[in-house]
Coordinates of C-alpha atoms in Angstrom, one line a residue:
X1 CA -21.6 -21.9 -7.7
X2 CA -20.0 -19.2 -10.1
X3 CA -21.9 -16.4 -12.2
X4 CA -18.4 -16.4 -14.5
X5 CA -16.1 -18.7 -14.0
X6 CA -12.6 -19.4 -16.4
X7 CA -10.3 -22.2 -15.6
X8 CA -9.3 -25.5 -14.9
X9 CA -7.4 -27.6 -12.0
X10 CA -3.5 -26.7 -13.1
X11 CA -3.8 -28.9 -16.5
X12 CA -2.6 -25.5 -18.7
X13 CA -3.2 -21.8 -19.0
X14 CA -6.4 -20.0 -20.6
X15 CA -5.2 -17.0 -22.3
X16 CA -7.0 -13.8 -23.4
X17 CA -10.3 -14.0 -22.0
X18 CA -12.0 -10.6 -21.1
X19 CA -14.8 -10.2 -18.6
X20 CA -15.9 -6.4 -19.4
X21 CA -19.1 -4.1 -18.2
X22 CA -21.2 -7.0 -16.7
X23 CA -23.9 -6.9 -13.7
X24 CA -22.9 -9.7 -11.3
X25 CA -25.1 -11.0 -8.5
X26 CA -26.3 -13.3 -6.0
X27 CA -24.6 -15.6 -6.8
X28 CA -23.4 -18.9 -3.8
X29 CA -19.5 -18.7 -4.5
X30 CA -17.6 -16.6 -6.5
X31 CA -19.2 -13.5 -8.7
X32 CA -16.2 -13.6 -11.3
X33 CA -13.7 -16.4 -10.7
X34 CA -10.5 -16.2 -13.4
X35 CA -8.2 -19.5 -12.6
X36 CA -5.1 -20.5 -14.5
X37 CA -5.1 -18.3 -17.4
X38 CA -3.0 -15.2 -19.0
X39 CA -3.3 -11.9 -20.7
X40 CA -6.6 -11.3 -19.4
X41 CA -8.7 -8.0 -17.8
X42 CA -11.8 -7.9 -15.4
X43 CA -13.0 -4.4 -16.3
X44 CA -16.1 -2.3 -16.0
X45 CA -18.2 -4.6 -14.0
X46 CA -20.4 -4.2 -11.1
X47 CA -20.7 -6.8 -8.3
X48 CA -22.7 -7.1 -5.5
X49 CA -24.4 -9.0 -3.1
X50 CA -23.4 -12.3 -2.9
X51 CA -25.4 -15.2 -0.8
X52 CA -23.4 -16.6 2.2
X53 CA -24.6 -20.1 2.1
X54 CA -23.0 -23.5 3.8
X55 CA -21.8 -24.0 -0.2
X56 CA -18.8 -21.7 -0.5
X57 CA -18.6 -22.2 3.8
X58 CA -19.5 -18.9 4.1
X59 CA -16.6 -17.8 1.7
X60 CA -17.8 -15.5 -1.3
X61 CA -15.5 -13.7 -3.4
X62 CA -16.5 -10.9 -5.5
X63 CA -13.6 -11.0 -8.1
X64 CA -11.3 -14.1 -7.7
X65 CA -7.8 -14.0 -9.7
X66 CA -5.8 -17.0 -9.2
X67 CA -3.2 -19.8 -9.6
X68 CA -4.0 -23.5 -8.1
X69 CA -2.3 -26.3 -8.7
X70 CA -3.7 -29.6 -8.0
X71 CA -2.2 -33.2 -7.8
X72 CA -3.5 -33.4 -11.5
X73 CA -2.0 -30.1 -12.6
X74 CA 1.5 -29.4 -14.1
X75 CA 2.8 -25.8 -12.2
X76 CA 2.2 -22.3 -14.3
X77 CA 2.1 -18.4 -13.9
X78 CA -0.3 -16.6 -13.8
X79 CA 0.4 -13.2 -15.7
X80 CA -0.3 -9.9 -17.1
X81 CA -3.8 -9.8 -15.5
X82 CA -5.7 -6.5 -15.0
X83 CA -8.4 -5.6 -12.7
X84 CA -9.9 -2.0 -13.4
X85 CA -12.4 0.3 -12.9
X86 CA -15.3 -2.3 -11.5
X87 CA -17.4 -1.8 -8.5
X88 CA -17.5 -4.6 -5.5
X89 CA -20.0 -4.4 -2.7
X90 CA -22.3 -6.5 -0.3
X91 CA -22.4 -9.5 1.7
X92 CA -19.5 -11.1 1.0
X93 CA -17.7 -12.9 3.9
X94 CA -14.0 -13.4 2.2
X95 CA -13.1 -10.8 -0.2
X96 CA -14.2 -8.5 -2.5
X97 CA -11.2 -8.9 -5.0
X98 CA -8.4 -11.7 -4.0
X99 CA -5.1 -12.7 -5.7
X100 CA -4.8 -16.4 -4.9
X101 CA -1.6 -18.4 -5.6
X102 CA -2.6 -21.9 -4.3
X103 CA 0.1 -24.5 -4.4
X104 CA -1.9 -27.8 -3.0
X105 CA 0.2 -29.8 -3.9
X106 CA 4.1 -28.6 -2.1
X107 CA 5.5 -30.1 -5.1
X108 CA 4.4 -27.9 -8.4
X109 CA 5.2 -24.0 -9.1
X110 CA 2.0 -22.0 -8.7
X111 CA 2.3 -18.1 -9.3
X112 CA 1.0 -15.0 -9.9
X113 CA 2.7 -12.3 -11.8
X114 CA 2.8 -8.6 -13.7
X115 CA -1.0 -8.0 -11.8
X116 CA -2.6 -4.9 -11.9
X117 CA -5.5 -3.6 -9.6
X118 CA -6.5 -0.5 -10.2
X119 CA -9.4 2.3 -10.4
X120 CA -11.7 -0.4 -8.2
X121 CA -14.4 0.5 -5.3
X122 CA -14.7 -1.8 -2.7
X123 CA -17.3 -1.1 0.2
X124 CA -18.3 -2.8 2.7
X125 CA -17.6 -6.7 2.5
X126 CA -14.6 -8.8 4.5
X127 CA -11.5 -7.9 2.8
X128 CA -11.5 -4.9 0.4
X129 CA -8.6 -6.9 -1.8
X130 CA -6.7 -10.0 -0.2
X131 CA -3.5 -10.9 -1.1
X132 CA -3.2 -14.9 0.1
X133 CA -0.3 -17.0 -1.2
X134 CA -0.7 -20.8 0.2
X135 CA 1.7 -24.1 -0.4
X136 CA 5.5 -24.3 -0.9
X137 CA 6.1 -23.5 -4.4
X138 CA 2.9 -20.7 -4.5
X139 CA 4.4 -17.1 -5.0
X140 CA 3.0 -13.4 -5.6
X141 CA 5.0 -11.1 -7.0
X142 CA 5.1 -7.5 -9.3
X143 CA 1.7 -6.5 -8.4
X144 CA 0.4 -3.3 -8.7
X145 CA -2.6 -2.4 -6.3
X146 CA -3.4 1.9 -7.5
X147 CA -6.2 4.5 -7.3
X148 CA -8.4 2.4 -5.9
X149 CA -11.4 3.4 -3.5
X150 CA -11.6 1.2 -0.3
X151 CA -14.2 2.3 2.1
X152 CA -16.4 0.8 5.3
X153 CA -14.8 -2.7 4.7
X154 CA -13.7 -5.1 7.9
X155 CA -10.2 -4.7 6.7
X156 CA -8.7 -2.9 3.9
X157 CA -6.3 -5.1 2.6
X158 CA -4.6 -8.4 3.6
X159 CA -1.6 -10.3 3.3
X160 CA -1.5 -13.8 4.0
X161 CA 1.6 -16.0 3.0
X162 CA 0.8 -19.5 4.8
X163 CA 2.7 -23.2 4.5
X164 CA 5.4 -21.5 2.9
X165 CA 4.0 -19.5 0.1
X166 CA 5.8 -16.3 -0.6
X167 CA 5.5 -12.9 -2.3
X168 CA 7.8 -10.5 -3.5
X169 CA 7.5 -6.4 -4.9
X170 CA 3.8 -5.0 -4.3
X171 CA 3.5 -1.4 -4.6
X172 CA 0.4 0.1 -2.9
X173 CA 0.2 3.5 -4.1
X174 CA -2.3 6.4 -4.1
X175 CA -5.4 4.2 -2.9
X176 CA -8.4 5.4 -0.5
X177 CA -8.4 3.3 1.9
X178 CA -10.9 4.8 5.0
X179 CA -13.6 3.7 7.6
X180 CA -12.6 0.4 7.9
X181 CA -14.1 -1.4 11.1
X182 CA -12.3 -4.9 11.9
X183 CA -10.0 -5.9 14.9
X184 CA -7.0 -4.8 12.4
X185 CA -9.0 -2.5 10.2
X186 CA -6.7 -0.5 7.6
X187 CA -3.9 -2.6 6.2
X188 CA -3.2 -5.9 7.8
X189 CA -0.3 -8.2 7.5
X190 CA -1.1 -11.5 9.3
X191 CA 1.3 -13.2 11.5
X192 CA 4.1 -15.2 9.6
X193 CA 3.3 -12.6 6.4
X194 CA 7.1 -11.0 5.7
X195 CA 6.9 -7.3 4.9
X196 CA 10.1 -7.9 2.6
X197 CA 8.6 -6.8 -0.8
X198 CA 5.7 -4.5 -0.1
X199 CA 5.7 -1.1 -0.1
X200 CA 3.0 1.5 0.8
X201 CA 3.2 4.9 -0.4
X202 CA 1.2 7.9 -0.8
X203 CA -1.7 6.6 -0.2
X204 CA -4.9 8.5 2.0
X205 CA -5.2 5.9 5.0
X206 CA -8.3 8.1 7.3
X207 CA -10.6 7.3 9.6
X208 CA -10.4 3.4 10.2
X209 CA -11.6 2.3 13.4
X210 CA -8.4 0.5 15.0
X211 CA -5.3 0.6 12.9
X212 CA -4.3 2.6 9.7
X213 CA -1.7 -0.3 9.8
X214 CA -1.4 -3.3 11.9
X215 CA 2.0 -5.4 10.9
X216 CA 1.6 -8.5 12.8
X217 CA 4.0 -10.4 10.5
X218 CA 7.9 -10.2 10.1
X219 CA 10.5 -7.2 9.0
X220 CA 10.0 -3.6 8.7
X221 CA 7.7 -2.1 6.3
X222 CA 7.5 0.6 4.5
X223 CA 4.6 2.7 4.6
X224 CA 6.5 6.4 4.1
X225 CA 4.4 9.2 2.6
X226 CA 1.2 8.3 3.4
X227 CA -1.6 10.5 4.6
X228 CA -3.1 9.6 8.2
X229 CA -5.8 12.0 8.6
X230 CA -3.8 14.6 10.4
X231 CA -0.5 16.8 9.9
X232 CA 1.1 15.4 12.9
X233 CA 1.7 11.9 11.0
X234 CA 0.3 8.3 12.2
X235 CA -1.2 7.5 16.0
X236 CA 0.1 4.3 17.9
X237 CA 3.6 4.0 17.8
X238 CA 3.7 6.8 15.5
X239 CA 4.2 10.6 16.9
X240 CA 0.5 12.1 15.7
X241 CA -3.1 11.9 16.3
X242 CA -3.9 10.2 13.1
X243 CA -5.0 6.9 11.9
X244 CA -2.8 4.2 14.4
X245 CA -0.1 2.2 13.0
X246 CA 1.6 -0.9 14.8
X247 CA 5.3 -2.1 16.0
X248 CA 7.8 -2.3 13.1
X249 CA 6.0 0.1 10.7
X250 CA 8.8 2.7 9.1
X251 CA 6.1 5.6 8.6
X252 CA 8.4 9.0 8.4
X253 CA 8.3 10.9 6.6
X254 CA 4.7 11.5 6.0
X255 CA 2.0 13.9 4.0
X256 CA 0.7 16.4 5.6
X257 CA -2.1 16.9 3.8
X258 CA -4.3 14.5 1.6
X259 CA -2.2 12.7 -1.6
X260 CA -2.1 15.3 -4.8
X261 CA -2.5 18.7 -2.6
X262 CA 0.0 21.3 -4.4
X263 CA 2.1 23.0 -2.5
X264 CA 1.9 19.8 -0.4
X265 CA 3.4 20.0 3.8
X266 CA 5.6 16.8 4.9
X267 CA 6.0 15.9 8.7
X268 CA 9.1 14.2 9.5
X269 CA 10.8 12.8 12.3
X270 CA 14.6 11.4 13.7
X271 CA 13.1 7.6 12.9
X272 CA 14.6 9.1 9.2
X273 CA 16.2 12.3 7.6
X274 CA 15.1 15.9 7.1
X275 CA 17.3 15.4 3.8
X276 CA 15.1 12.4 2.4
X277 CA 11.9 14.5 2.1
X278 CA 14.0 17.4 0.8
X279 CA 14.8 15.1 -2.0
X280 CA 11.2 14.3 -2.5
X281 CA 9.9 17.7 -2.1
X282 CA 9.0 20.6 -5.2
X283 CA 9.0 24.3 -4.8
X284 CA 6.8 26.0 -3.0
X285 CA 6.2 22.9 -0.1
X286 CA 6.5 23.1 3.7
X287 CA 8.7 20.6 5.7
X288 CA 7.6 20.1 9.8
X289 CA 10.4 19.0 11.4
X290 CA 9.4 16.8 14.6
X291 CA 11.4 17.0 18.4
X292 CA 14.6 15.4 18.5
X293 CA 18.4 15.1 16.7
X294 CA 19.0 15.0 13.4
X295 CA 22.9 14.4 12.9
X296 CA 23.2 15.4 9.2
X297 CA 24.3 17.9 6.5
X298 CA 22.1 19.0 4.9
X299 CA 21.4 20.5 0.8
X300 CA 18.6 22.5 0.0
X301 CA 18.4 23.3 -3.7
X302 CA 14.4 24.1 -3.7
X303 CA 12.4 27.0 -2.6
X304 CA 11.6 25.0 0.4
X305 CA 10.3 25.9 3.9
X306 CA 11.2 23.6 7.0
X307 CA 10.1 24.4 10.3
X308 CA 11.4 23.2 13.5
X309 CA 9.5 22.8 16.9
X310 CA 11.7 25.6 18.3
X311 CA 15.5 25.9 19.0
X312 CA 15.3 24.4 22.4
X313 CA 13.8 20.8 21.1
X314 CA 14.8 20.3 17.5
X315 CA 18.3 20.1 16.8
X316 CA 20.1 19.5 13.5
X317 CA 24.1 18.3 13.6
X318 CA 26.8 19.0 11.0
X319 CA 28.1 16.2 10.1
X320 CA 30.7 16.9 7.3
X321 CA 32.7 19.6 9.3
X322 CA 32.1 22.2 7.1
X323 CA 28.2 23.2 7.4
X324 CA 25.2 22.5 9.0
X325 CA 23.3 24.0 6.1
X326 CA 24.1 24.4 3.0
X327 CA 21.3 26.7 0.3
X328 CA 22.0 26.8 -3.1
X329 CA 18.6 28.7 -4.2
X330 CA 15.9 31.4 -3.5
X331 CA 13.3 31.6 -1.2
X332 CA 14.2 29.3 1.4
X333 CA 12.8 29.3 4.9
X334 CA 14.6 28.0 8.1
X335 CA 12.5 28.4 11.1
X336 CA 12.7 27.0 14.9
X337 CA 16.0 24.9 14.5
X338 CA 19.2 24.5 16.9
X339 CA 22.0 24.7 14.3
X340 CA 24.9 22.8 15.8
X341 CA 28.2 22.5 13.6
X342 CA 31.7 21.7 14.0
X343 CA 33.1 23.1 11.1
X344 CA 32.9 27.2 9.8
X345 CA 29.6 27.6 9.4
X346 CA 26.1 27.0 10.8
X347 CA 24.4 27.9 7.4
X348 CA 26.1 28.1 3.8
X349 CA 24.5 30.1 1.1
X350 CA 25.6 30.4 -1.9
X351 CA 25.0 32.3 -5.1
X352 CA 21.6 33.2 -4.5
X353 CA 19.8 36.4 -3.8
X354 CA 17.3 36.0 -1.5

C-alpha cells in the first residue's frame, strides 16, 4: 500500500516524526504518506516510480501531506510541516507532492497550516505539487511553496477547493516551473477554486505547452513579476509572446529577464502603474513601458531607465497638477514618452547633477 506511512483516521495528532534521505520505490499507493500529525519534515529523499495498479485506482502519490477527518475522528491542524530538498519522479497518476485537507465528514475542522515546500524537483508525473482541500470545515492556509524545480509534468501545480473546502495565503515564489504538457499545463486553478489568497510572484514560468496559467476558478489573481519566457510579458490575454496566461489573470508588471538577473528589465503595461515597478526596482534596471495611457505622477528616486514605445503611442498624464515627472536623483533615463501635464511642468528635477 505505503512504503512510509504516519497516521491515523482523525483520532489525534502524531508529532515530530522525521522522514530524512530515504530511497522510495515501487510502491501500489503512496511513496511517503504523513497523515494527522505536527512538527514534522520530509527531507532528503528520492522517490520514484510508483506502480499504477486498480489498488490506489490509479491514484499514486509520491509525497502525501495531509489532514482527514473521518466519522471516528475529532477535527485537528495540521502544522509546521516541511517538505525540502527531495526528488519526485515517475509514473505516478495523481501527484508527486500533495497537501490534502480532507474533511469527510462536513461536520469536524480538518486543516493544514504553517507548510513549507521548498528546494523539491518534480519531473514528469500528473501534478508536480497539488493543492486539494475537500469537505466543509477542510481549509489550507500559510503555505509556502519556494525554489522548487518543476519540469515536463502534466500540470505544474493545482488548486482544487471542492464541497466547500477553502484555502487562504499561499505564496508561490521563485519556483521553475517549465515544459509542462497537460490541457492546462503551467499553473491551474480548477473551476470553483477562488484565487482570493494565492499569490504568484517571481517565479520562471517557460516553455509549457498550453498555458503558463490557466485560472478557470473565481477572482483575480495575482501572478505579477513573473518571468514568461520572453521580455514582451505573458501570451493569451497577455500583451507578449511568452508562456499564455488565461482570463482574469493580473500579470503586469512582469520580469524581463529570468528571476535573480542583476540589473534586471521589467515590462509593464496600463492593466497597472509605471510607478508600482519603480517602487520595486534597484539601480541600474531598465523599465519597458508598453502602448497605451498611463494617468499618473510619477517619482523616480533610482538610477532607473524607462523606455516608452515612442511619443506617438505611450502616453503618461499628470495627475497632481504640478508635474508629470518628478527626478530626485542621478542617472535617470526617459526615452519614447508623450509627457502630458496640466500643471508647470512636464518633468521636475531636482537637486541632482546629472
Amino acid at each position: 500500500w505505503n512504503a512510509i506511512l504516519v497516521g491515523n483516521e482523525g483520532q489525534g495528532l502524531h508529532n515530530g516524526w522525521v522522514v530524512k534521505n530515504n530511497i522510495v520505490e515501487n510502491w501500489h499507493c503512496y511513496g511517503i504518506e504523513l497523515t494527522n500529525i505536527k512538527n514534522s519534515s520530509v527531507t532528503g529523499n528520492l522517490v520514484r516510480q510508483g506502480i499504477n495498479t486498480t489498488t490506489c485506482s490509479n491514484q499514486d502519490i509520491g509525497i502525501l501531506i495531509q489532514s482527514q477527518q473521518l466519522p471516528q475522528g475529532v477535527g485537528g491542524t495540521v502544522k509546521n510541516v516541511k517538505v525540502d530538498n527531495n526528488d519526485v519522479s515517475g509514473s505516478l497518476n495523481r501527484s508527486g507532492i500533495e497537501l490534502l485537507a480532507w474533511d469527510a465528514t462536513n461536520s469536524k475542522i480538518s486543516k493544514l497550516q504553517d507548510i513549507l515546500i521548498s528546494n523539491n524537483k518534480v519531473n514528469k508525473v500528473f501534478r508536480g505539487i497539488f493543492i486539494f482541500s475537500i469537505g466543509s470545515n477542510a481549509n489550507i492556509s500559510d503555505v509556502n511553496i519556494s525554489e522548487n524545480i518543476l519540469k515536463g509534468n502534466f500540470h505544474g501545480i493545482q488548486f482544487t477547493d471542492s464541497g466547500g473546502g477553502t484555502h487562504s495565503s499561499i505564496n508561490i515564489i521563485k519556483n521553475n516551473i517549465s515544459d509542462s504538457i497537460g490541457t492546462t499545463s503551467g499553473i491551474r486553478l480548477t473551476p470553483g477554486t477562488s484565487a482570493v489568497g494565492i499569490t504568484i510572484n517571481s517565479n520562471n514560468i517557460v516553455n509549457n505547452a498550453l498555458f503558463g496559467i490557466n485560472h478557470g476558478g473565481t477572482g483575480t489573481l495575482n501572478a505579477k513579476l513573473n518571468w514568461w519566457g520572453n521580455e514582451s510579458g505573458p501570451g493569451g490575454i497577455g500583451p507578449g509572446t511568452g508562456d499564455s496566461i488565461s482570463a482574469n489573470v493580473a500579470y503586469s508588471p512582469w520580469l524581463g529577464l529570468p528571476v535573480g538577473t542583476v540589473p534586471m528589465t521589467y515590462g509593464v503595461d496600463n492593466s497597472s502603474s509605471i510607478q508600482e515597478v519603480i517602487d520595486l526596482a534597484n539601480d541600474g534596471d531598465t523599465i519597458n513601458v508598453g502602448n497605451g495611457t498611463y494617468t499618473e505622477s510619477i517619482k523616480i528616486n533610482k538610477s532607473l531607465t524607462l523606455i516608452g514605445t515612442g511619443y506617438s503611442s505611450t502616453t503618461v498624464i499628470d495627475t497632481n497638477g504640478f508635474s508629470a515627472i518628478n527626478i530626485t536623483t542621478d542617472g535617470v533615463v526617459i526615452d519614447g514618452f508623450d509627457i502630458k501635464f496640466f500643471g508647470t511642468h512636464a518633468i521636475m528635477i531636482k537637486e541632482v547633477d546629472n
